[in-house]
Short mmCIF file of C-alpha atoms and ligand atoms in Angstrom, two decimals:
data_model
loop_
_atom_site.label_atom_id
_atom_site.label_comp_id
_atom_site.label_asym_id
_atom_site.label_seq_id
_atom_site.Cartn_x
_atom_site.Cartn_y
_atom_site.Cartn_z
CA MET A 34 -18.86 52.53 -39.65
CA ARG A 35 -18.32 54.16 -36.26
CA VAL A 36 -17.59 51.20 -33.99
CA LEU A 37 -17.33 51.42 -30.19
CA VAL A 38 -15.06 48.67 -28.83
CA THR A 39 -15.17 47.86 -25.11
CA GLY A 40 -12.02 46.19 -23.81
CA GLY A 41 -10.22 47.26 -26.98
CA ALA A 42 -6.81 47.59 -25.29
CA GLY A 43 -6.72 43.88 -24.36
CA TYR A 44 -5.33 40.95 -26.29
CA ILE A 45 -8.18 40.14 -28.67
CA GLY A 46 -9.55 43.70 -28.49
CA SER A 47 -6.31 45.29 -29.71
CA HIS A 48 -5.95 42.92 -32.67
CA THR A 49 -9.60 43.53 -33.60
CA THR A 50 -9.24 47.31 -33.21
CA LEU A 51 -6.29 47.17 -35.62
CA ALA A 52 -8.32 45.12 -38.14
CA LEU A 53 -11.22 47.62 -37.87
CA LEU A 54 -8.90 50.60 -38.49
CA GLU A 55 -7.27 48.80 -41.43
CA ALA A 56 -10.73 48.16 -42.90
CA GLY A 57 -11.48 51.89 -42.74
CA HIS A 58 -13.81 51.99 -39.73
CA ASP A 59 -13.73 54.76 -37.13
CA VAL A 60 -13.07 53.20 -33.75
CA LEU A 61 -13.51 54.38 -30.18
CA VAL A 62 -12.15 52.13 -27.43
CA VAL A 63 -13.53 52.14 -23.87
CA ASP A 64 -11.19 50.29 -21.52
CA ASP A 65 -10.36 50.77 -17.84
CA LEU A 66 -6.86 49.25 -18.26
CA THR A 67 -7.27 46.93 -15.23
CA ASN A 68 -5.91 44.02 -17.30
CA SER A 69 -4.47 45.85 -20.31
CA HIS A 70 -2.13 48.68 -21.29
CA ALA A 71 -2.62 51.95 -23.17
CA GLU A 72 0.68 51.13 -24.90
CA SER A 73 -1.14 48.45 -26.93
CA LEU A 74 -3.34 51.16 -28.48
CA ARG A 75 -0.33 53.38 -29.22
CA ARG A 76 1.19 50.45 -31.12
CA VAL A 77 -2.09 49.74 -32.91
CA ALA A 78 -2.07 53.39 -34.06
CA THR A 79 1.48 53.00 -35.39
CA LEU A 80 0.55 49.82 -37.27
CA ALA A 81 -2.69 51.26 -38.68
CA GLY A 82 -1.26 54.68 -39.50
CA ARG A 83 -4.09 56.32 -37.53
CA PRO A 84 -5.37 56.02 -33.98
CA ALA A 85 -8.55 54.75 -32.37
CA GLN A 86 -10.13 57.25 -29.99
CA PHE A 87 -9.70 56.15 -26.38
CA VAL A 88 -11.81 56.67 -23.26
CA GLU A 89 -10.25 55.28 -20.07
CA ALA A 90 -13.30 54.10 -18.14
CA ASN A 91 -15.14 51.08 -16.83
CA VAL A 92 -18.15 50.21 -19.00
CA ARG A 93 -20.27 50.05 -15.82
CA HIS A 94 -20.00 53.85 -15.45
CA ASP A 95 -23.20 54.92 -17.14
CA ASP A 96 -22.49 58.65 -17.06
CA VAL A 97 -19.24 58.13 -18.97
CA MET A 98 -20.94 55.73 -21.39
CA GLU A 99 -23.79 58.20 -21.93
CA ALA A 100 -21.39 61.06 -22.72
CA THR A 101 -19.27 58.81 -24.95
CA PHE A 102 -22.28 57.63 -26.98
CA ALA A 103 -23.58 61.23 -27.28
CA ARG A 104 -20.22 62.37 -28.65
CA PHE A 105 -19.19 59.40 -30.84
CA LEU A 106 -22.64 58.23 -32.04
CA PRO A 107 -21.58 54.59 -32.56
CA GLU A 108 -23.36 52.59 -35.26
CA ALA A 109 -22.18 49.29 -33.76
CA VAL A 110 -20.53 47.96 -30.63
CA ILE A 111 -18.08 45.11 -30.09
CA HIS A 112 -18.12 44.08 -26.42
CA PHE A 113 -14.89 42.47 -25.19
CA ALA A 114 -14.61 44.06 -21.74
CA GLY A 115 -14.89 41.58 -18.90
CA TRP A 116 -13.09 39.50 -16.33
CA LYS A 117 -11.95 36.16 -17.71
CA ALA A 118 -9.89 34.00 -15.35
CA VAL A 119 -11.59 30.72 -14.45
CA GLY A 120 -9.83 30.13 -11.11
CA GLU A 121 -10.26 33.73 -9.97
CA SER A 122 -13.97 33.54 -10.82
CA VAL A 123 -14.38 30.60 -8.44
CA ALA A 124 -12.68 32.61 -5.66
CA LYS A 125 -14.47 35.92 -6.43
CA PRO A 126 -17.82 35.06 -8.02
CA LEU A 127 -19.55 38.28 -6.96
CA VAL A 128 -16.87 40.38 -8.67
CA TYR A 129 -17.39 38.38 -11.87
CA TYR A 130 -21.18 38.68 -11.79
CA ARG A 131 -21.05 42.38 -10.91
CA GLU A 132 -18.41 43.34 -13.48
CA ASN A 133 -19.45 41.19 -16.42
CA LEU A 134 -23.24 41.47 -16.08
CA ASP A 135 -23.43 45.08 -14.94
CA SER A 136 -21.17 46.31 -17.74
CA THR A 137 -23.25 44.50 -20.35
CA LEU A 138 -26.53 45.88 -18.97
CA THR A 139 -25.13 49.41 -18.87
CA LEU A 140 -23.89 49.03 -22.43
CA LEU A 141 -27.24 47.69 -23.71
CA GLU A 142 -29.22 50.42 -21.93
CA THR A 143 -26.96 53.10 -23.37
CA MET A 144 -27.27 51.59 -26.84
CA GLN A 145 -31.06 51.57 -26.49
CA ARG A 146 -31.17 55.25 -25.49
CA HIS A 147 -29.08 56.18 -28.52
CA GLY A 148 -30.78 53.93 -31.06
CA CYS A 149 -27.64 51.83 -31.57
CA THR A 150 -28.90 48.41 -32.66
CA ARG A 151 -25.83 46.32 -33.52
CA ILE A 152 -23.66 44.42 -31.05
CA VAL A 153 -21.04 41.70 -31.38
CA PHE A 154 -20.33 39.90 -28.09
CA SER A 155 -17.16 38.11 -27.08
CA SER A 156 -18.32 34.72 -25.76
CA SER A 157 -16.39 31.51 -25.30
CA ALA A 158 -16.44 27.81 -26.07
CA THR A 159 -16.44 27.45 -22.30
CA VAL A 160 -20.27 27.59 -22.62
CA TYR A 161 -20.19 24.02 -24.02
CA GLY A 162 -18.89 22.66 -20.71
CA ALA A 163 -17.79 19.04 -21.19
CA GLY A 164 -19.72 18.61 -24.46
CA GLU A 165 -18.59 16.11 -27.08
CA PRO A 166 -16.65 17.63 -30.04
CA PRO A 167 -16.99 18.64 -32.79
CA LEU A 168 -19.10 21.28 -31.05
CA SER A 169 -21.72 23.00 -33.16
CA GLU A 170 -23.68 26.04 -32.04
CA ASP A 171 -26.73 23.93 -31.17
CA ALA A 172 -24.78 21.64 -28.81
CA PRO A 173 -26.11 21.71 -25.23
CA THR A 174 -24.64 24.49 -23.09
CA GLY A 175 -23.67 24.38 -19.43
CA ALA A 176 -20.90 26.25 -17.70
CA THR A 177 -18.78 24.77 -14.94
CA ASN A 178 -17.58 27.95 -13.21
CA PRO A 179 -18.77 31.54 -12.52
CA TYR A 180 -16.74 33.00 -15.43
CA GLY A 181 -18.43 30.62 -17.86
CA ARG A 182 -21.82 31.30 -16.29
CA THR A 183 -21.40 35.04 -16.90
CA LYS A 184 -20.83 34.27 -20.59
CA LEU A 185 -23.97 32.12 -20.73
CA MET A 186 -26.05 34.65 -18.78
CA ILE A 187 -24.95 37.45 -21.11
CA GLU A 188 -25.87 35.33 -24.13
CA GLU A 189 -29.35 34.88 -22.61
CA ILE A 190 -29.69 38.60 -21.84
CA LEU A 191 -28.80 39.39 -25.45
CA ALA A 192 -31.28 36.81 -26.75
CA ASP A 193 -34.08 38.27 -24.59
CA ALA A 194 -33.21 41.83 -25.65
CA SER A 195 -33.36 40.83 -29.31
CA VAL A 196 -36.83 39.30 -28.84
CA ALA A 197 -38.06 42.53 -27.26
CA ASP A 198 -36.53 44.77 -29.94
CA PRO A 199 -36.88 43.41 -33.48
CA ASP A 200 -34.40 46.02 -34.76
CA LEU A 201 -31.61 44.71 -32.53
CA ALA A 202 -28.91 42.71 -34.33
CA VAL A 203 -26.76 40.54 -32.06
CA GLY A 204 -23.73 38.47 -33.07
CA VAL A 205 -22.43 36.15 -30.34
CA LEU A 206 -18.96 34.77 -31.08
CA ARG A 207 -17.90 31.66 -29.18
CA TYR A 208 -14.11 31.59 -29.32
CA PHE A 209 -12.14 28.41 -28.98
CA ASN A 210 -8.47 28.92 -27.88
CA PRO A 211 -7.03 32.17 -29.28
CA ILE A 212 -3.21 32.27 -29.46
CA GLY A 213 -0.53 33.94 -31.59
CA ALA A 214 0.07 37.61 -32.23
CA HIS A 215 0.29 40.20 -34.98
CA ALA A 216 3.16 39.35 -37.36
CA SER A 217 4.90 42.65 -36.54
CA GLY A 218 5.63 41.37 -33.03
CA MET A 219 4.39 44.72 -31.69
CA ILE A 220 1.13 43.58 -30.07
CA GLY A 221 0.27 40.32 -28.36
CA GLU A 222 -0.99 38.69 -25.18
CA ASP A 223 0.45 40.15 -21.95
CA PRO A 224 -1.04 38.20 -19.03
CA GLN A 225 -0.64 39.57 -15.52
CA GLY A 226 1.26 37.33 -13.12
CA ILE A 227 1.66 33.63 -13.79
CA PRO A 228 -0.12 32.70 -17.04
CA ASN A 229 -3.11 30.36 -16.62
CA ASN A 230 -3.25 29.36 -20.28
CA LEU A 231 -0.94 27.00 -22.12
CA VAL A 232 0.63 29.06 -24.89
CA PRO A 233 1.38 32.20 -22.84
CA TYR A 234 3.12 29.91 -20.35
CA VAL A 235 5.10 28.09 -23.05
CA ALA A 236 6.09 31.51 -24.46
CA GLN A 237 7.58 32.54 -21.11
CA VAL A 238 9.47 29.24 -20.81
CA ALA A 239 10.79 29.64 -24.37
CA THR A 240 12.19 33.10 -23.53
CA GLY A 241 13.68 32.03 -20.19
CA ARG A 242 11.26 33.93 -17.93
CA ARG A 243 10.02 30.64 -16.42
CA ALA A 244 12.01 27.46 -15.94
CA GLU A 245 9.66 24.75 -17.19
CA LEU A 246 6.13 24.05 -18.28
CA SER A 247 3.77 21.87 -16.25
CA VAL A 248 1.77 19.55 -18.50
CA PHE A 249 -1.52 18.94 -16.74
CA GLY A 250 -2.09 15.24 -17.35
CA ASP A 251 -0.78 12.77 -19.94
CA ASP A 252 -3.37 10.10 -19.17
CA TYR A 253 -6.35 11.46 -21.11
CA ASP A 254 -8.11 9.30 -23.64
CA THR A 255 -6.35 11.05 -26.55
CA PRO A 256 -3.65 9.75 -28.96
CA ASP A 257 -0.71 11.08 -26.88
CA GLY A 258 -2.57 11.31 -23.56
CA THR A 259 -2.56 15.13 -23.33
CA GLY A 260 -5.52 17.47 -23.68
CA ILE A 261 -6.70 18.49 -27.14
CA ARG A 262 -7.90 22.01 -27.99
CA ASP A 263 -8.85 24.03 -31.05
CA TYR A 264 -6.19 26.78 -31.16
CA ILE A 265 -7.02 29.70 -33.42
CA HIS A 266 -4.73 32.54 -34.54
CA VAL A 267 -5.83 35.84 -33.00
CA LEU A 268 -5.70 37.48 -36.45
CA ASP A 269 -8.19 34.91 -37.78
CA LEU A 270 -10.33 35.65 -34.74
CA ALA A 271 -10.12 39.41 -35.39
CA ALA A 272 -11.20 38.81 -39.00
CA GLY A 273 -14.18 36.82 -37.66
CA HIS A 274 -15.35 39.92 -35.77
CA LEU A 275 -15.32 41.99 -38.94
CA ALA A 276 -17.26 39.29 -40.77
CA ALA A 277 -19.85 39.18 -37.96
CA LEU A 278 -20.13 42.98 -37.95
CA ASP A 279 -20.73 42.92 -41.67
CA TYR A 280 -23.43 40.26 -41.31
CA ILE A 281 -25.39 41.98 -38.54
CA ARG A 282 -25.39 45.21 -40.53
CA ASP A 283 -28.38 43.89 -42.45
CA HIS A 284 -29.52 40.86 -40.41
CA ALA A 285 -31.47 41.78 -37.28
CA GLY A 286 -32.07 39.11 -34.63
CA TYR A 287 -29.87 36.90 -32.51
CA HIS A 288 -27.03 34.96 -34.13
CA VAL A 289 -24.38 32.67 -32.64
CA TRP A 290 -21.19 31.55 -34.36
CA ASN A 291 -18.26 29.41 -33.29
CA LEU A 292 -14.84 30.82 -34.14
CA GLY A 293 -12.43 27.92 -34.31
CA THR A 294 -10.46 25.97 -36.90
CA GLY A 295 -12.23 22.65 -36.47
CA ARG A 296 -8.86 20.99 -35.80
CA GLY A 297 -7.63 19.67 -32.47
CA THR A 298 -4.02 19.96 -31.24
CA SER A 299 -2.59 18.26 -28.15
CA VAL A 300 -0.36 19.84 -25.50
CA PHE A 301 2.59 17.77 -26.74
CA GLU A 302 1.93 18.91 -30.32
CA ILE A 303 1.95 22.55 -29.12
CA ILE A 304 5.28 21.98 -27.35
CA SER A 305 6.78 20.49 -30.56
CA ALA A 306 5.48 23.35 -32.71
CA TYR A 307 6.85 25.90 -30.25
CA GLU A 308 10.23 24.17 -30.20
CA ARG A 309 10.32 24.49 -34.01
CA ALA A 310 9.41 28.19 -33.66
CA CYS A 311 12.03 29.08 -31.04
CA GLY A 312 14.73 26.63 -32.12
CA HIS A 313 15.41 25.00 -28.77
CA PRO A 314 13.76 22.46 -26.43
CA ILE A 315 10.95 23.52 -24.06
CA PRO A 316 11.57 21.87 -20.67
CA TYR A 317 8.45 20.37 -19.12
CA GLN A 318 7.27 18.04 -16.42
CA VAL A 319 4.05 16.06 -16.36
CA LEU A 320 1.75 16.80 -13.42
CA PRO A 321 -1.70 15.44 -12.55
CA ARG A 322 -4.74 16.70 -14.46
CA ARG A 323 -5.99 20.24 -13.72
CA ALA A 324 -9.39 20.29 -12.04
CA GLY A 325 -12.22 21.09 -14.44
CA ASP A 326 -10.29 20.32 -17.67
CA VAL A 327 -11.86 18.27 -20.44
CA ALA A 328 -9.94 15.82 -22.63
CA ARG A 329 -10.96 17.21 -26.00
CA SER A 330 -12.58 20.35 -27.31
CA PHE A 331 -12.78 21.55 -30.89
CA ALA A 332 -15.26 23.42 -33.00
CA ASP A 333 -17.56 22.63 -35.84
CA PRO A 334 -16.87 25.98 -37.57
CA SER A 335 -19.12 25.30 -40.59
CA LYS A 336 -21.89 27.76 -39.61
CA ALA A 337 -19.48 30.72 -39.64
CA LYS A 338 -18.16 29.60 -43.02
CA ARG A 339 -21.66 29.19 -44.42
CA GLU A 340 -23.19 32.40 -43.07
CA LEU A 341 -20.24 34.75 -42.68
CA GLY A 342 -17.96 33.44 -45.43
CA TRP A 343 -15.27 33.32 -42.75
CA GLU A 344 -12.83 30.55 -41.98
CA ALA A 345 -9.51 30.35 -40.15
CA THR A 346 -6.53 30.27 -42.50
CA ARG A 347 -3.48 30.10 -40.22
CA GLY A 348 -1.97 26.89 -38.84
CA ILE A 349 -0.31 25.96 -35.55
CA ASP A 350 3.25 26.65 -36.77
CA GLU A 351 2.36 30.20 -37.79
CA MET A 352 0.59 30.71 -34.45
CA CYS A 353 3.70 29.62 -32.52
CA VAL A 354 6.14 31.62 -34.71
CA ASP A 355 4.05 34.77 -34.20
CA SER A 356 3.66 34.11 -30.46
CA TYR A 357 7.42 33.66 -30.09
CA ARG A 358 8.22 36.81 -32.07
CA TRP A 359 5.96 38.87 -29.80
CA GLN A 360 7.33 37.25 -26.63
CA SER A 361 11.01 37.55 -27.57
CA ASN A 362 10.62 41.18 -28.74
CA ASN A 363 8.68 42.05 -25.55
CA PRO A 364 9.85 39.68 -22.79
CA ARG A 365 8.08 41.79 -20.14
CA GLY A 366 5.06 42.59 -22.30
CA PHE A 367 3.97 46.21 -22.72
CA THR A 368 5.55 47.42 -19.47
CA ALA A 369 9.20 46.78 -20.41
C1 LIG B 278 -9.21 27.96 -20.48
C2 LIG B 278 -10.40 28.02 -19.59
C3 LIG B 278 -11.59 28.44 -20.43
C4 LIG B 278 -11.32 29.80 -21.04
C5 LIG B 278 -10.04 29.74 -21.84
C6 LIG B 278 -9.67 31.12 -22.29
C7 LIG B 278 -10.00 26.43 -17.77
C8 LIG B 278 -10.35 25.10 -17.19
N1 LIG B 278 -10.60 26.72 -18.93
O1 LIG B 278 -9.45 27.00 -21.52
O2 LIG B 278 -12.75 28.48 -19.65
O3 LIG B 278 -12.39 30.18 -21.87
O4 LIG B 278 -8.98 29.23 -21.06
O5 LIG B 278 -8.65 31.05 -23.24
O6 LIG B 278 -9.20 27.16 -17.22
N2 LIG B 278 -2.27 23.14 -19.97
C9 LIG B 278 -1.09 22.59 -19.49
N3 LIG B 278 -0.24 23.39 -18.78
C10 LIG B 278 -0.49 24.71 -18.52
C11 LIG B 278 -1.71 25.25 -19.01
C12 LIG B 278 -2.57 24.43 -19.72
O7 LIG B 278 -0.81 21.41 -19.71
O8 LIG B 278 0.32 25.38 -17.85
C13 LIG B 278 -3.17 22.30 -20.78
C14 LIG B 278 -4.59 22.16 -20.26
O9 LIG B 278 -4.69 21.07 -19.39
C15 LIG B 278 -5.38 21.99 -21.56
C16 LIG B 278 -4.58 22.79 -22.59
O10 LIG B 278 -3.28 22.94 -22.04
O11 LIG B 278 -5.36 20.64 -21.97
C17 LIG B 278 -5.15 24.19 -22.85
O12 LIG B 278 -5.31 24.88 -21.61
P1 LIG B 278 -5.66 26.44 -21.55
O13 LIG B 278 -4.74 27.19 -22.46
O14 LIG B 278 -5.69 26.85 -20.12
O15 LIG B 278 -7.10 26.55 -22.21
P2 LIG B 278 -8.49 25.81 -21.81
O16 LIG B 278 -8.35 24.99 -20.61
O17 LIG B 278 -8.99 25.15 -23.05
#
């Protein structure tokens, strides 16, 4: 299939672009490189043995999108592009609403003009708010910050669009906590500035770029007191996108799937696994809880297994080994 991937130079986008190329699809990436690097796509081309086409543009630019659709004639779209930092979204809500909603509307309008009826959307388990795990797709939704609200609003836009157009096939993927990297160590997560998320921070402590990790709270109602999340290897996540694409090829309508492992891992368990991966202790100090965090979040991934035949296969140790390989090979990310 010809697949247009927005945000394909980013962390999850680059791993999915590689999986698409390896599966024989023709891929065109649209990415404005505000939070990603063209180098990731050069490395994807090396790994795949052939490149994805690349258009450097913001998805909101409808003239560029129009020309790109007219030239590439995509049969499906995977929509990753968007702003994604929780704290920043609280400080700059209008930027988040403008960027994330406008880009999606432009994309959907362009798809409609060109008769492209298949879209996979990159959503997040953040839409479950403080819901009680295991979280299934029919759990109540409710976001707690503007970033999360853009995800929920886009899900609703996609649902409405699919009601209006019975040919439209929508796959919404709610990711739990993606970590890890391709086993080559050539592509991985390269956050700008100080990492907000746990594993990218641990990775920088493990390689000496930062002195110590802050553990946000050890007084949660969990076995060791630290927060529990459902970490999923980014390669399993990428495979989930291919499975969803396959499904919506012949299933019109609106579909939602969780992509998680169904297993919870605490912050202390992540530190231990990372210490095994890097072979030395990870210094940390315990600080108070981070505002807005929940104690426990993990998926009920059974719907994806049932409908897509997909399930995560990689465990926490493999995730940490692959993360460490990427980080130690590329201590400054793609810019080194
Ligand atoms: C966060 C976002 C979520 C977003 C997701 C993207 C918040 C509140 N939530 O999820 O909306 O979809 O990233 O991947 O920001 N932790 C530490 N020290 C750190 C960083 C994190 O102890 O330096 C702890 C947290 O308290 C939490 C766990 O590690 O218990 C995971 O945190 P994180 O990686 O930021 O992911 P989420 O909070 O689950």
